[in-house]
Short mmCIF file of C-alpha atoms and ligand atoms in Angstrom, two decimals:
data_model
loop_
_atom_site.label_atom_id
_atom_site.label_comp_id
_atom_site.label_asym_id
_atom_site.label_seq_id
_atom_site.Cartn_x
_atom_site.Cartn_y
_atom_site.Cartn_z
CA MET Q 154 19.70 2.24 5.03
CA THR Q 155 20.59 5.94 5.07
CA SER Q 156 23.41 5.24 2.61
CA MET Q 157 20.74 4.36 0.04
CA ILE Q 158 18.91 7.68 0.38
CA SER Q 159 20.32 10.93 -0.94
CA TYR Q 160 18.75 14.36 -0.38
CA SER Q 161 19.09 17.44 -2.58
CA THR Q 162 20.57 20.48 -0.86
CA GLU Q 163 17.19 22.22 -0.92
CA VAL Q 164 15.39 19.30 0.75
CA GLN Q 165 18.21 18.70 3.24
CA GLN Q 166 18.03 22.34 4.29
CA ALA Q 167 14.22 22.21 4.55
CA MET Q 168 14.49 19.20 6.84
CA GLU Q 169 16.99 20.93 9.09
CA ASP Q 170 14.77 24.02 9.20
CA LYS Q 171 11.65 21.86 9.81
CA LYS Q 172 9.91 23.39 6.81
CA PRO Q 173 6.88 21.77 5.14
CA ILE Q 174 7.85 19.46 2.27
CA VAL Q 175 5.73 18.04 -0.55
CA ALA Q 176 6.81 14.84 -2.32
CA LEU Q 177 6.33 14.52 -6.09
CA GLU Q 178 6.49 11.37 -8.22
CA SER Q 179 8.56 10.85 -11.35
CA THR Q 180 6.60 8.27 -13.39
CA ILE Q 181 4.31 11.11 -14.37
CA ILE Q 182 7.43 12.69 -15.93
CA SER Q 183 8.88 9.60 -17.63
CA HIS Q 184 5.73 7.71 -18.60
CA GLY Q 185 2.79 10.04 -17.98
CA MET Q 186 3.50 12.95 -20.33
CA PRO Q 187 5.50 13.52 -23.54
CA TYR Q 188 8.77 15.47 -23.72
CA PRO Q 189 9.28 18.43 -23.37
CA GLN Q 190 5.97 19.23 -21.61
CA ASN Q 191 6.82 16.62 -18.95
CA VAL Q 192 10.01 18.38 -17.82
CA GLU Q 193 8.48 21.85 -18.13
CA THR Q 194 5.53 20.76 -16.00
CA ALA Q 195 7.81 19.18 -13.40
CA ARG Q 196 9.65 22.49 -13.00
CA VAL Q 197 6.48 24.60 -12.88
CA VAL Q 198 4.94 22.26 -10.29
CA GLU Q 199 8.03 22.54 -8.07
CA GLN Q 200 7.83 26.33 -8.29
CA ILE Q 201 4.12 26.35 -7.38
CA ILE Q 202 4.98 24.43 -4.23
CA ARG Q 203 7.67 26.97 -3.32
CA ASP Q 204 5.31 29.88 -4.07
CA ASN Q 205 2.83 28.37 -1.61
CA GLY Q 206 5.27 28.12 1.26
CA ALA Q 207 6.56 24.55 1.03
CA VAL Q 208 9.59 22.79 -0.46
CA PRO Q 209 9.23 20.31 -3.36
CA ALA Q 210 10.91 16.90 -3.24
CA THR Q 211 10.66 15.11 -6.56
CA ILE Q 212 11.60 11.46 -6.01
CA ALA Q 213 13.39 8.99 -8.32
CA ILE Q 214 16.01 6.23 -8.21
CA MET Q 215 19.41 6.97 -9.74
CA ASP Q 216 23.00 5.76 -9.23
CA GLY Q 217 21.84 3.08 -6.78
CA LYS Q 218 20.15 5.58 -4.50
CA ILE Q 219 16.70 6.90 -3.71
CA LYS Q 220 16.91 10.59 -4.57
CA ILE Q 221 14.71 12.90 -2.54
CA GLY Q 222 14.77 16.17 -4.49
CA LEU Q 223 16.18 16.35 -8.03
CA SER Q 224 18.32 18.88 -9.86
CA ASP Q 225 17.24 20.44 -13.17
CA GLU Q 226 19.60 18.09 -15.02
CA GLU Q 227 18.18 15.05 -13.25
CA LEU Q 228 14.62 16.10 -14.22
CA GLU Q 229 15.80 16.41 -17.81
CA VAL Q 230 17.35 12.91 -17.73
CA LEU Q 231 14.14 11.40 -16.33
CA GLY Q 232 11.99 13.14 -18.89
CA ASN Q 233 14.17 12.59 -21.94
CA SER Q 234 16.01 9.25 -21.85
CA PRO Q 235 14.71 6.06 -23.45
CA GLY Q 236 15.75 3.59 -20.74
CA VAL Q 237 13.96 4.93 -17.67
CA SER Q 238 12.07 2.15 -15.82
CA LYS Q 239 8.67 2.57 -14.22
CA VAL Q 240 9.26 1.57 -10.61
CA SER Q 241 6.58 0.35 -8.23
CA ARG Q 242 7.03 -1.38 -4.82
CA ARG Q 243 8.22 -4.67 -6.35
CA ASP Q 244 10.96 -3.00 -8.43
CA ILE Q 245 12.74 -0.78 -5.87
CA GLY Q 246 15.41 -3.27 -4.72
CA GLN Q 247 16.22 -4.21 -8.30
CA LEU Q 248 16.71 -0.60 -9.39
CA ILE Q 249 18.94 0.20 -6.43
CA ALA Q 250 21.10 -2.90 -6.96
CA THR Q 251 21.48 -2.52 -10.73
CA LYS Q 252 22.01 1.27 -10.48
CA LYS Q 253 19.64 1.93 -13.37
CA ILE Q 254 17.37 4.96 -13.65
CA GLY Q 255 13.94 4.44 -12.16
CA ALA Q 256 10.93 6.72 -12.13
CA THR Q 257 8.74 6.11 -9.09
CA THR Q 258 4.98 5.49 -9.33
CA VAL Q 259 2.55 6.65 -6.66
CA ALA Q 260 3.22 3.43 -4.70
CA ALA Q 261 7.02 3.70 -4.84
CA THR Q 262 6.98 7.45 -4.18
CA MET Q 263 4.87 6.86 -1.05
CA ILE Q 264 7.42 4.33 0.21
CA CYS Q 265 10.34 6.70 -0.40
CA ALA Q 266 8.49 9.70 1.08
CA GLU Q 267 7.72 7.75 4.25
CA LEU Q 268 11.37 6.69 4.55
CA ALA Q 269 12.29 10.38 4.34
CA GLY Q 270 9.62 11.42 6.86
CA ILE Q 271 7.52 13.32 4.28
CA ARG Q 272 3.76 13.10 4.91
CA VAL Q 273 2.24 14.92 1.93
CA PHE Q 274 2.56 13.98 -1.74
CA ALA Q 275 0.97 15.68 -4.75
CA THR Q 276 0.43 14.09 -8.16
CA GLY Q 277 -2.04 13.84 -11.05
CA GLY Q 278 -4.04 10.66 -10.59
CA ILE Q 279 -3.65 7.41 -8.69
CA GLY Q 280 -3.75 3.95 -10.21
CA GLY Q 281 -6.75 1.79 -9.36
CA VAL Q 282 -8.88 -1.19 -10.31
CA HIS Q 283 -8.94 -1.41 -14.10
CA ARG Q 284 -12.14 -2.00 -16.00
CA GLY Q 285 -12.35 -5.74 -16.65
CA ALA Q 286 -10.23 -6.53 -13.57
CA GLU Q 287 -12.59 -9.42 -12.79
CA THR Q 288 -10.78 -11.29 -15.57
CA THR Q 289 -7.40 -9.53 -15.90
CA MET Q 290 -6.82 -8.97 -12.14
CA ASP Q 291 -5.21 -5.66 -13.13
CA ILE Q 292 -5.30 -3.70 -9.88
CA SER Q 293 -2.66 -1.04 -9.30
CA ALA Q 294 -0.16 -1.56 -6.48
CA ASP Q 295 -0.96 2.07 -5.58
CA LEU Q 296 -4.07 0.85 -3.73
CA GLU Q 297 -2.20 -1.61 -1.48
CA GLU Q 298 0.34 1.11 -0.76
CA LEU Q 299 -2.37 3.55 0.26
CA SER Q 300 -3.52 0.92 2.71
CA ASN Q 301 -0.04 0.41 4.22
CA THR Q 302 2.03 3.56 3.98
CA GLY Q 303 1.47 6.76 5.94
CA VAL Q 304 1.43 9.42 3.26
CA ALA Q 305 -1.48 11.59 2.08
CA VAL Q 306 -1.81 11.70 -1.71
CA VAL Q 307 -3.37 14.82 -3.23
CA CYS Q 308 -4.72 13.86 -6.67
CA ALA Q 309 -7.55 14.61 -9.08
CA GLY Q 310 -9.19 11.25 -8.36
CA ALA Q 311 -8.83 8.34 -10.75
CA LYS Q 312 -9.26 8.33 -14.50
CA SER Q 313 -12.20 6.66 -16.07
CA ILE Q 314 -9.73 4.30 -17.79
CA LEU Q 315 -10.27 2.70 -14.38
CA ASP Q 316 -13.40 1.31 -12.78
CA ILE Q 317 -13.93 4.12 -10.28
CA GLY Q 318 -16.68 2.31 -8.37
CA LEU Q 319 -14.51 -0.78 -7.82
CA THR Q 320 -11.51 1.40 -6.96
CA LEU Q 321 -13.55 3.07 -4.20
CA GLU Q 322 -14.78 -0.32 -2.93
CA TYR Q 323 -11.19 -1.57 -2.75
CA LEU Q 324 -10.08 1.52 -0.84
CA GLU Q 325 -13.01 1.12 1.55
CA THR Q 326 -12.10 -2.51 2.25
CA LYS Q 327 -8.51 -1.48 2.91
CA GLY Q 328 -9.57 1.32 5.24
CA VAL Q 329 -8.18 4.18 3.18
CA PRO Q 330 -9.90 7.54 3.77
CA VAL Q 331 -10.88 9.19 0.49
CA ILE Q 332 -11.59 12.83 1.30
CA GLY Q 333 -13.21 15.17 -1.20
CA TYR Q 334 -11.47 18.54 -1.18
CA GLN Q 335 -14.22 21.06 -1.87
CA THR Q 336 -16.30 18.32 -3.47
CA ASP Q 337 -18.89 15.75 -2.38
CA ASP Q 338 -18.10 13.30 -5.11
CA MET Q 339 -15.11 11.41 -6.43
CA PRO Q 340 -13.47 13.42 -9.22
CA ALA Q 341 -12.63 11.55 -12.43
CA PHE Q 342 -9.36 13.26 -13.39
CA TYR Q 343 -10.37 15.03 -16.64
CA THR Q 344 -13.84 15.75 -15.25
CA ARG Q 345 -14.88 17.12 -11.87
CA SER Q 346 -17.32 14.40 -11.04
CA SER Q 347 -17.60 10.63 -11.43
CA GLY Q 348 -21.07 10.31 -9.91
CA PHE Q 349 -19.71 8.29 -6.96
CA ASP Q 350 -20.37 9.92 -3.58
CA LEU Q 351 -17.61 10.29 -1.02
CA THR Q 352 -18.25 9.88 2.70
CA PHE Q 353 -16.36 12.98 3.76
CA ARG Q 354 -15.78 16.41 2.31
CA SER Q 355 -13.45 19.06 3.67
CA ASP Q 356 -13.21 22.60 2.40
CA ASP Q 357 -9.99 23.73 4.00
CA ALA Q 358 -6.46 22.50 4.33
CA ALA Q 359 -6.27 23.05 8.09
CA GLU Q 360 -9.13 20.61 8.65
CA LEU Q 361 -7.56 18.06 6.30
CA ALA Q 362 -4.33 18.31 8.31
CA GLU Q 363 -6.24 17.69 11.55
CA VAL Q 364 -7.93 14.60 10.10
CA LEU Q 365 -4.56 13.16 9.11
CA LYS Q 366 -2.97 14.01 12.44
CA ALA Q 367 -5.79 12.36 14.39
CA LYS Q 368 -5.50 9.17 12.33
CA TRP Q 369 -1.72 8.93 12.59
CA ASP Q 370 -1.51 9.99 16.25
CA LEU Q 371 -3.84 7.09 17.04
CA GLY Q 372 -1.43 4.74 15.31
CA ILE Q 373 -3.86 3.98 12.48
CA THR Q 374 -1.44 3.11 9.72
CA GLY Q 375 -1.83 3.76 6.01
CA GLY Q 376 -2.32 6.75 3.78
CA ALA Q 377 -5.19 8.85 2.54
CA VAL Q 378 -6.49 10.11 -0.76
CA ILE Q 379 -7.20 13.83 -0.95
CA ALA Q 380 -9.42 14.02 -4.01
CA ASN Q 381 -9.14 17.48 -5.56
CA PRO Q 382 -11.16 18.05 -8.74
CA ILE Q 383 -9.66 19.63 -11.85
CA PRO Q 384 -10.46 23.38 -11.98
CA ALA Q 385 -13.77 23.88 -13.85
CA GLU Q 386 -12.25 26.01 -16.61
CA HIS Q 387 -9.90 23.15 -17.59
CA ALA Q 388 -12.30 20.20 -17.23
CA LEU Q 389 -13.12 18.21 -20.38
CA GLU Q 390 -16.64 17.37 -21.54
CA ASP Q 391 -17.86 14.04 -20.06
CA SER Q 392 -19.18 12.50 -23.26
CA PHE Q 393 -16.13 13.61 -25.28
CA ILE Q 394 -13.55 12.09 -22.94
CA ASN Q 395 -15.51 8.93 -22.16
CA GLY Q 396 -15.86 8.07 -25.86
CA ILE Q 397 -12.14 8.49 -26.30
CA ILE Q 398 -11.31 6.36 -23.28
CA THR Q 399 -13.48 3.54 -24.63
CA GLN Q 400 -11.62 3.73 -27.94
CA ALA Q 401 -8.21 3.75 -26.21
CA MET Q 402 -9.18 0.65 -24.21
CA THR Q 403 -10.29 -1.18 -27.36
CA GLU Q 404 -6.90 -0.42 -28.93
CA ALA Q 405 -5.07 -1.63 -25.81
CA ASN Q 406 -6.96 -4.95 -26.01
CA GLU Q 407 -6.35 -5.31 -29.75
CA ASN Q 408 -2.62 -4.73 -29.22
CA GLY Q 409 -2.40 -7.21 -26.33
CA ILE Q 410 -1.08 -4.56 -23.91
CA SER Q 411 -0.74 -5.91 -20.35
CA GLY Q 412 0.98 -5.43 -17.00
CA LYS Q 413 2.80 -2.19 -16.28
CA GLU Q 414 2.45 -1.06 -19.93
CA VAL Q 415 -1.34 -0.65 -19.66
CA THR Q 416 -1.50 2.73 -17.91
CA PRO Q 417 1.20 4.48 -20.04
CA PHE Q 418 -0.37 3.07 -23.24
CA LEU Q 419 -3.83 4.37 -22.33
CA LEU Q 420 -2.47 7.79 -21.31
CA GLY Q 421 -0.60 8.11 -24.63
CA LYS Q 422 -3.61 7.01 -26.69
CA VAL Q 423 -5.95 9.40 -24.90
CA LYS Q 424 -3.56 12.25 -25.59
CA GLU Q 425 -3.34 11.32 -29.28
CA LEU Q 426 -7.11 10.93 -29.68
CA THR Q 427 -7.90 14.21 -27.90
CA GLU Q 428 -5.28 15.99 -30.05
CA GLY Q 429 -3.48 17.17 -26.96
CA LYS Q 430 -6.54 18.45 -25.04
CA SER Q 431 -6.04 15.76 -22.40
CA LEU Q 432 -2.44 16.86 -21.92
CA VAL Q 433 -3.44 20.46 -21.21
CA ALA Q 434 -6.05 19.25 -18.71
CA ASN Q 435 -3.49 16.90 -17.13
CA ILE Q 436 -0.95 19.72 -16.68
CA GLU Q 437 -3.53 22.06 -15.16
CA LEU Q 438 -4.85 19.53 -12.66
CA VAL Q 439 -1.32 18.64 -11.51
CA LYS Q 440 -0.59 22.33 -10.94
CA HIS Q 441 -3.74 22.66 -8.87
CA ASN Q 442 -2.84 19.55 -6.83
CA ALA Q 443 0.60 21.03 -6.16
CA LYS Q 444 -0.98 24.17 -4.72
CA VAL Q 445 -3.37 22.22 -2.49
CA GLY Q 446 -0.54 19.85 -1.50
CA ALA Q 447 1.60 22.78 -0.41
CA GLU Q 448 -1.28 24.28 1.59
CA LEU Q 449 -1.84 20.92 3.29
CA ALA Q 450 1.87 20.47 4.08
CA VAL Q 451 2.01 23.98 5.55
CA ALA Q 452 -1.08 23.31 7.69
CA TYR Q 453 0.18 19.90 8.85
CA ASN Q 454 3.54 21.38 9.76
CA LYS Q 455 1.83 23.81 12.16
CA LEU Q 456 0.10 21.08 14.20
N1 PSU Y 555 -2.34 8.11 -13.82
C1 PSU Y 555 -2.07 9.26 -14.46
N2 PSU Y 555 -0.80 9.59 -14.78
C2 PSU Y 555 0.25 8.79 -14.42
C3 PSU Y 555 -0.03 7.59 -13.69
C4 PSU Y 555 -1.33 7.29 -13.42
O1 PSU Y 555 -2.99 9.98 -14.80
O2 PSU Y 555 1.40 9.14 -14.72
C5 PSU Y 555 1.10 6.74 -13.23
C6 PSU Y 555 1.36 6.98 -11.74
O3 PSU Y 555 2.75 6.90 -11.52
C7 PSU Y 555 0.67 5.80 -11.09
C8 PSU Y 555 0.94 4.73 -12.11
O4 PSU Y 555 1.19 5.47 -9.82
O5 PSU Y 555 0.77 5.38 -13.36
C9 PSU Y 555 0.00 3.57 -11.97
O6 PSU Y 555 0.42 2.55 -12.82
P1 PSU Y 555 -0.22 1.10 -12.69
O7 PSU Y 555 -1.64 1.28 -13.15
O8 PSU Y 555 0.60 0.26 -13.61
O9 PSU Y 555 -0.10 0.70 -11.26
MN1 MN Y 556 -1.61 -2.62 -13.57
#
């Protein structure tokens, strides 16, 4: 198995030195944001993690290997080549065997991080139960992964392109802790609040680390969602963004978009309809998640 995993020098060194490491996904680079902001953001996010005392490990599949930690050139390739596949759990074996370039989703990044022994992962938003899932059955594989794989995902909640209430019900059934970081209520990505209460709030990273350690030391498998709202100064207006999301969903239906194309299509449409405002918000919330992720990794490393 180890022959299929390759570590960057920086990550390899961090592992030897037992330093805190934060995993980062790559679908957000290839399919979540346009070029060149995607690659710029990936670099800034890595630096934020370093500035907060941890080491970044951006994860992707290239040359038949899982790469834990990417070079500048590899980030550029992921962000600026047409043929990059979006890789979730089901696709990992295929991408390794065919040696194509694969960008990992939250689900696939969790799997790779766990294989590498990394416990904390920062990203923008997780996938979830889509609106209308009672007929489409469109439920992100991210949710099953959170139930199975022992990695904490720091995110800004789930977008209201999803049914946030059903997403929380699904996570509850699967026994996934959803912890509000300095909030009582599930954040909705572009906005700080979805109106859905969470059962637990924690205001500091050391306590979050203790919660995770207690769970995992008891052998309770699976991950956790650390729900960290977008900073207030970058949040979008509720009514503005919700109107746009409704319009984006109508266009997705009219164009017959399905399967793995749904999320990237909606993200692209929302960006177009907000004239880029959603992209700025997206970049800022990812940066904030990187900071909190680094603080959590540092705290967990001390336990
Ligand atoms: N939500 C975002 N940005 C993203 C994604 C979700 O705001 O880039 C990506 C993540 O990689 C997530 C994936 O894991 O989309 C979920 O896709 P799907 O809904 O097809 O499972
Ligand atoms: Mn889906």
